[in-house]
mmCIF file of C-alpha atoms in Angstrom:
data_model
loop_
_atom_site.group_PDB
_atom_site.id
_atom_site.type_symbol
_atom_site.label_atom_id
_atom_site.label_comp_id
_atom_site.label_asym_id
_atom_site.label_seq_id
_atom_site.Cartn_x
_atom_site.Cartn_y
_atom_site.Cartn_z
ATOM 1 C CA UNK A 66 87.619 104.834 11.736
ATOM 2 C CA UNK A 67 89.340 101.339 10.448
ATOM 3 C CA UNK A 68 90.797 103.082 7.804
ATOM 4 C CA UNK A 69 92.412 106.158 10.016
ATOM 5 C CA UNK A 70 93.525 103.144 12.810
ATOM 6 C CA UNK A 71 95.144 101.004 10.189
ATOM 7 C CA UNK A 72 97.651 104.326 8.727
ATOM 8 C CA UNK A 73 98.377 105.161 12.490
ATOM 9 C CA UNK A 74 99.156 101.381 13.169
ATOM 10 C CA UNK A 75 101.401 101.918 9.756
ATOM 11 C CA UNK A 76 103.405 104.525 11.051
ATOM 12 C CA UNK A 77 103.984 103.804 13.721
ATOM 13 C CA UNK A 78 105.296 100.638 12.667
ATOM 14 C CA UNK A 79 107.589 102.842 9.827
ATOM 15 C CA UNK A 80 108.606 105.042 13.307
ATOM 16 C CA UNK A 81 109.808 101.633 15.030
ATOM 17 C CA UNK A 82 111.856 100.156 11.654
ATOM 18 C CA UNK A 83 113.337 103.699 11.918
ATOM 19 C CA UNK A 84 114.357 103.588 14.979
ATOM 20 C CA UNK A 85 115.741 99.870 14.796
ATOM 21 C CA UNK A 86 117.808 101.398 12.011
ATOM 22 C CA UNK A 87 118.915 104.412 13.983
ATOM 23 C CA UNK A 88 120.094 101.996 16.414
ATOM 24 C CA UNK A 89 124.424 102.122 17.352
ATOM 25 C CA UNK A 90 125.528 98.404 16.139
ATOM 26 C CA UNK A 91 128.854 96.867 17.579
ATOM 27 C CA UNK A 92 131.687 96.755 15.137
ATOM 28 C CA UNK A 93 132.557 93.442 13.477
ATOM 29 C CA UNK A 94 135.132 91.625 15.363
ATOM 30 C CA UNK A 95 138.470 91.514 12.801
ATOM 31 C CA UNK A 96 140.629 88.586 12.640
ATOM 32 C CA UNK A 97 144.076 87.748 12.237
ATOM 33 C CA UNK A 98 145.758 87.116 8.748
ATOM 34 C CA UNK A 99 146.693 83.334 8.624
ATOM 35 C CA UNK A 100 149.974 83.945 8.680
ATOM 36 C CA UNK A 101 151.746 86.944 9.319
ATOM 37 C CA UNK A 102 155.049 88.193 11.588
ATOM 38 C CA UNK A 103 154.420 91.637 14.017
ATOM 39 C CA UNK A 104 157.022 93.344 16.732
ATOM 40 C CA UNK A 105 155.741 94.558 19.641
ATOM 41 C CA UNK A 106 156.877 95.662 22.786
ATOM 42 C CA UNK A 107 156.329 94.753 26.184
ATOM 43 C CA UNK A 108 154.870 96.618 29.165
ATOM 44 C CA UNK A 109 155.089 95.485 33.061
ATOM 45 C CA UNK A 110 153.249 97.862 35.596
ATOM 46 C CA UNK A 111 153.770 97.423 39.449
ATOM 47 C CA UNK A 112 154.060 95.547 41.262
ATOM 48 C CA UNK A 113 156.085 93.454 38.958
ATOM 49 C CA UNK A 114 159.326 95.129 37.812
ATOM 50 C CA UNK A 115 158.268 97.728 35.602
ATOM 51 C CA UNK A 116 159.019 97.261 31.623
ATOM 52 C CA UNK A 117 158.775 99.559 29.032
ATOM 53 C CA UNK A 118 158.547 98.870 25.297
ATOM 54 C CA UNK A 119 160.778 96.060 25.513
ATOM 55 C CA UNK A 120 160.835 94.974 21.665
ATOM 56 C CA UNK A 121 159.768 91.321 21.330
ATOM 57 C CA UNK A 122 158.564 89.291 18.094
ATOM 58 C CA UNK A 123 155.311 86.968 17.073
ATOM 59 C CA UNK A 124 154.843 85.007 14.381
ATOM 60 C CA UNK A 125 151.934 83.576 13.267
ATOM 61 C CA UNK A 126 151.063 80.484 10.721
ATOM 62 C CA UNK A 127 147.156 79.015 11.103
ATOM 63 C CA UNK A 128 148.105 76.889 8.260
ATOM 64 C CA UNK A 129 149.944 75.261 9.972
ATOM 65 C CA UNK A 130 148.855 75.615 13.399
ATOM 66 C CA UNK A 131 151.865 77.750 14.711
ATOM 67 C CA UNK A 132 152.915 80.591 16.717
ATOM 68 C CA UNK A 133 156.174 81.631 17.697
ATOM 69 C CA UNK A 134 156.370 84.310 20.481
ATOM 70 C CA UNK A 135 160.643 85.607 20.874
ATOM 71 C CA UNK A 136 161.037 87.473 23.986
ATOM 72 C CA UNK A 137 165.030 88.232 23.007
ATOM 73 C CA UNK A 138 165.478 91.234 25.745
ATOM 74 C CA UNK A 139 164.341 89.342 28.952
ATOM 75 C CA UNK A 140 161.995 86.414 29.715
ATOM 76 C CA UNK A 141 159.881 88.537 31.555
ATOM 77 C CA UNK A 142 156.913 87.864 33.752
ATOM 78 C CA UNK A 143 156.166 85.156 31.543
ATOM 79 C CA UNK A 144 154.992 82.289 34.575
ATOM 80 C CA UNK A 145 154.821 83.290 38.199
ATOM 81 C CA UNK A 146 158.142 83.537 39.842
ATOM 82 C CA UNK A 147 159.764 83.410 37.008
ATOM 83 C CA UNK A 148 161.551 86.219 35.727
ATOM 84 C CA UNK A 149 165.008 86.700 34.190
ATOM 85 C CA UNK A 150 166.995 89.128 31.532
ATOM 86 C CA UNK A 151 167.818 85.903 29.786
ATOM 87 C CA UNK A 152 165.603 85.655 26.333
ATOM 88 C CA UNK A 153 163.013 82.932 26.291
ATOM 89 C CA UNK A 154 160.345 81.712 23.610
ATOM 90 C CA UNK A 155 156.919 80.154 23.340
ATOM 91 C CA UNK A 156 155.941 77.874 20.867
ATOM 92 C CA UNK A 157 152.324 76.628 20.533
ATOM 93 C CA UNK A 158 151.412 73.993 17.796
ATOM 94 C CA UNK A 159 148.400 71.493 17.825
ATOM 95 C CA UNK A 160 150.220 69.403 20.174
ATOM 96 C CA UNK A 161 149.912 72.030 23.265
ATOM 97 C CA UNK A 162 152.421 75.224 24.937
ATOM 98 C CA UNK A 163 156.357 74.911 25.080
ATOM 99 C CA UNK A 164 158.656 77.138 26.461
ATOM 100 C CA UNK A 165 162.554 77.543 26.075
ATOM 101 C CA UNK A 166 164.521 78.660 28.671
ATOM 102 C CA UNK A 167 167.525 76.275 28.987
ATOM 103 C CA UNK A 168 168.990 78.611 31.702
ATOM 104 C CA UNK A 169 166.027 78.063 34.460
ATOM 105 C CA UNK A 170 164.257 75.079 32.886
ATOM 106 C CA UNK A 171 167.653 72.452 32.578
ATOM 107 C CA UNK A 172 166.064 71.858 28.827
ATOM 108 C CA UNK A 173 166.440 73.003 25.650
ATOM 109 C CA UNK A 174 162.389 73.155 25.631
ATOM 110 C CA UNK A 175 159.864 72.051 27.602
ATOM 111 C CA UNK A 176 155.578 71.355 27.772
ATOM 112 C CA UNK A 177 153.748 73.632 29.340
ATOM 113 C CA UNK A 178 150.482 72.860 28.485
ATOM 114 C CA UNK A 179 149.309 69.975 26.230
ATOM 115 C CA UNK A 180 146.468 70.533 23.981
ATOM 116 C CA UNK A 181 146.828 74.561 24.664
ATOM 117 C CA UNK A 182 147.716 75.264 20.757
ATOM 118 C CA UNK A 183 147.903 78.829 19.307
ATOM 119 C CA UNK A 184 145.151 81.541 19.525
ATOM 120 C CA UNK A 185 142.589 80.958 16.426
ATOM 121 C CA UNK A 186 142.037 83.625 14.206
ATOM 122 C CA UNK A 187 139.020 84.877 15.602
ATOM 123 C CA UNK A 188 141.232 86.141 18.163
ATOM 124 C CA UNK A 189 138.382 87.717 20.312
ATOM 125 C CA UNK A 190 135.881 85.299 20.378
ATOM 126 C CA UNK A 191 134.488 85.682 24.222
ATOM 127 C CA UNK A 192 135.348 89.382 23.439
ATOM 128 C CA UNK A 193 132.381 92.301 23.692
ATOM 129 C CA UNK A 194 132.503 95.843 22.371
ATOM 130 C CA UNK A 195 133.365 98.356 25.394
ATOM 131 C CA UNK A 196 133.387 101.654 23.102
ATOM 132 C CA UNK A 197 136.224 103.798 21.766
ATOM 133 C CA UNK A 198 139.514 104.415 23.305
ATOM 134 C CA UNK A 199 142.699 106.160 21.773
ATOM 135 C CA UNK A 200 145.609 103.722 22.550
ATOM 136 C CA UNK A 201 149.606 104.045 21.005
ATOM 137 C CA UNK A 202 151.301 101.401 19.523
ATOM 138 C CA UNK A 203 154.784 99.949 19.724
ATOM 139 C CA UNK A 204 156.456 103.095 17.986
ATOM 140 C CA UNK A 205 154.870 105.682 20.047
ATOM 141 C CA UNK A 206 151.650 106.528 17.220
ATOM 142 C CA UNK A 207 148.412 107.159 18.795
ATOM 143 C CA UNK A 208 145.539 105.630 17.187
ATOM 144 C CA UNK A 209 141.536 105.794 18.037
ATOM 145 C CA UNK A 210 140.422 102.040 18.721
ATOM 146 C CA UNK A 211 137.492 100.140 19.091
ATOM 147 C CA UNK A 212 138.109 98.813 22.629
ATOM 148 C CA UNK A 213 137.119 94.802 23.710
ATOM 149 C CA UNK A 214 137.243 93.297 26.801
ATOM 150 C CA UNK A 215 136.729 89.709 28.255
ATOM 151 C CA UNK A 216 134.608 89.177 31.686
ATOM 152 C CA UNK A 217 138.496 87.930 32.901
ATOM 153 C CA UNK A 218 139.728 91.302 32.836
ATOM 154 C CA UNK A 219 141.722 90.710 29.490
ATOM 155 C CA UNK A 220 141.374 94.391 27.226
ATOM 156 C CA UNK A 221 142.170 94.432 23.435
ATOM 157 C CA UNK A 222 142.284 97.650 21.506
ATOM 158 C CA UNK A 223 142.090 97.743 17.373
ATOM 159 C CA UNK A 224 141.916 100.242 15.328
ATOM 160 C CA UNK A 225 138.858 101.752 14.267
ATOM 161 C CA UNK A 226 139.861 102.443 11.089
ATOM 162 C CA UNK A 227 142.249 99.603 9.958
ATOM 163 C CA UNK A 228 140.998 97.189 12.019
ATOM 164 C CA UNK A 229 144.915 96.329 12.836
ATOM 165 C CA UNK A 230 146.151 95.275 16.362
ATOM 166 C CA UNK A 231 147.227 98.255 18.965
ATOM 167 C CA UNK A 232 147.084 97.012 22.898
ATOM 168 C CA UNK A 233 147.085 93.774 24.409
ATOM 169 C CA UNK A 234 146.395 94.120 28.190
ATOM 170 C CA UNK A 235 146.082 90.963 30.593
ATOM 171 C CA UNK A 236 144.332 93.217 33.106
ATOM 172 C CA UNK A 237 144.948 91.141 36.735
ATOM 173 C CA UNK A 238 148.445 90.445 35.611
ATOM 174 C CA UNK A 239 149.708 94.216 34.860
ATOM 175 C CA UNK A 240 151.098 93.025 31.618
ATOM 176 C CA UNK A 241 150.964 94.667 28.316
ATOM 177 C CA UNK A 242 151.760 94.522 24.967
ATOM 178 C CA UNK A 243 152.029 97.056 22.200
ATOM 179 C CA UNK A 244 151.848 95.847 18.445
ATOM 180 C CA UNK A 245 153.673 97.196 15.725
ATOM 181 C CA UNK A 246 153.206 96.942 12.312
ATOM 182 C CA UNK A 247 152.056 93.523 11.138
ATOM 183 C CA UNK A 248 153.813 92.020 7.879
ATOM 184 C CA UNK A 249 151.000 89.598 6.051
ATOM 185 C CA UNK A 250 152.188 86.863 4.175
ATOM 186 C CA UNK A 251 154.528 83.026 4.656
ATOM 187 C CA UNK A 252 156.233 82.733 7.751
ATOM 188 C CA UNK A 253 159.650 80.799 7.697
ATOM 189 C CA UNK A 254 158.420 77.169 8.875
ATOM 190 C CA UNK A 255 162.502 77.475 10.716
ATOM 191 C CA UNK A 256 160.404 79.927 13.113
ATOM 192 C CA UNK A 257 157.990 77.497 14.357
ATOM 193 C CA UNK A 258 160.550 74.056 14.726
ATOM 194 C CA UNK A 259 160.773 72.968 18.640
ATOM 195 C CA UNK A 260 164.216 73.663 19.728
ATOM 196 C CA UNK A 261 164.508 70.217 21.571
ATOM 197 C CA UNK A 262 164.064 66.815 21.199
ATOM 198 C CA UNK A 263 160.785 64.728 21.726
ATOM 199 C CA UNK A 264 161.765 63.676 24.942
ATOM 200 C CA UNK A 265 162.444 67.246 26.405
ATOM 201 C CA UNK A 266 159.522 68.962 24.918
ATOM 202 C CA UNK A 267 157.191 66.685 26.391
ATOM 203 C CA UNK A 268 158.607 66.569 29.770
ATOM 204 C CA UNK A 269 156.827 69.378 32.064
ATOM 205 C CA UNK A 270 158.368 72.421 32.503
ATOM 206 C CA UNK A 271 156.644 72.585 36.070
ATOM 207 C CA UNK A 272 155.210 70.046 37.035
ATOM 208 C CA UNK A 273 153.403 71.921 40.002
ATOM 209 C CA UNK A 274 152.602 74.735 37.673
ATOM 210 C CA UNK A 275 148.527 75.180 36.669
ATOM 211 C CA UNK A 276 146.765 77.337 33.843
ATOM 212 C CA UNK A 277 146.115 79.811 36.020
ATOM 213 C CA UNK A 278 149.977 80.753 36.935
ATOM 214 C CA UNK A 279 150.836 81.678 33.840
ATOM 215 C CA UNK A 280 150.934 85.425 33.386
ATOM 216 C CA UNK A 281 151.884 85.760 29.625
ATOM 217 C CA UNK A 282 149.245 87.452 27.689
ATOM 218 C CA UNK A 283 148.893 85.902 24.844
ATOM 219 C CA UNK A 284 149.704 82.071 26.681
ATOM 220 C CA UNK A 285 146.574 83.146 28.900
ATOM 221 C CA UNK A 286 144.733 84.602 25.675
ATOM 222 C CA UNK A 287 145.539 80.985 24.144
ATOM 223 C CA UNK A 288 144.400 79.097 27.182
ATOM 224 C CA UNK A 289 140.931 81.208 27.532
ATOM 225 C CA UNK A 290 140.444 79.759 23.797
ATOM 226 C CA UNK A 291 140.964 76.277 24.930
ATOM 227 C CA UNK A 292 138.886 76.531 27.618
ATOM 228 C CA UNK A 293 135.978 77.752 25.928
ATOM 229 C CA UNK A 294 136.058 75.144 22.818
ATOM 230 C CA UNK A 295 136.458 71.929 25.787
ATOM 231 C CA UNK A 296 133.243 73.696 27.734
ATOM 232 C CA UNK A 297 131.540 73.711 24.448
#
């Protein structure tokens, strides 16, 4: 009857709304503080010259459009053909990439990329859910993570509980990072102050040198940002 085919036609619309509801969602993507400081420590798996832990610094100021990235124990696989036990940092502000490395570069900083500023807080935008993973962090703690990844081979583990940073992994490079704890709050604007003048931060650093040779995760990370805000 009408009256018997209009309660099946009810629940079996309750069975579907169920069902939706049973349904696994992805986790929310978490986002950076805007400003905080972290250690972390980085990895370098063959063939490059393996690295273990080496402990390196980032600072971070959105406010002000800022990063900071200290590699004190080794500029390491940071461009192609470029690697040295001399420290080394990266600066990114709204103007575009620097680097310092007055021992290879001739200058007390240098452009790498104009335009290229910091990573935005929504640090894994372009970033889908890939499922759990247990990952350890800069001191050696292992923590269970919601695992990202990009269709460029980058992989980002957070934790599922905290939603705090863990692994950083530029898949086709081999490099690595482990996070440590990350300290919310100001960051010293002294951090984020070009070490050169005008003139020899906006000369190239390599003039020959693309997007694509950098091998720096986070520079990489920061350039798969711009690229998707200029396609959009």
């Amino acid at each position: 009857t009408q009256s018997t085919w209009g309660h099946h036609r009810i629940e079996n619309m309750l069975s579907l709304f169920v069902a939706a509801l049973a349904l696994p969602t992805d986790p929310v993507k978490p986002l950076w503080p805007a400003a905080f400081s972290a250690p972390f420590g980085l990895y370098l798996k063959p063939p490059s010259p393996t690295v273990n832990n080496a402990s390196s610094y980032f600072y971070y100021d959105w406010n002000h459009v800022a990063t900071l990235i200290d590699y004190p124990n080794g500029c390491i696989n940071v461009i192609n053909n470029v690697s040295t036990h001399l420290p080394c940092k990266i600066y990114f502000n709204s103007n575009g990439t620097f680097f310092s490395l007055p021992a290879i570069s001739g200058l007390a900083c240098c452009e790498l990329f104009p335009g290229v500023g910091p990573v935005p807080p929504a640090f894994l935008a372009g970033f889908n859910f890939t499922g759990t993973r247990d990952a350890s962090d800069y001191y050696g703690r292992t923590h269970h993570c919601n695992y990202w990844t990009d269709p460029t081979g980058f992989g980002y583990w957070t934790d599922i509980s905290t939603d705090l940073d863990i692994y950083f992994q530029d898949g086709p490079t081999g490099t690595f990072w482990a996070w440590g704890d990350l300290t919310e709050g100001p960051q010293d604007p002294a951090h984020f102050v070009l070490p050169g003048s005008d003139a020899e931060c906006s000369s190239p650093c390599f003039p020959a040198m693309s997007e694509d040779d950098i091998v720096d995760p986070m520079v990489k990370l920061a350039v798969a940002h711009s690229r998707r805000i200029r396609s959009n």
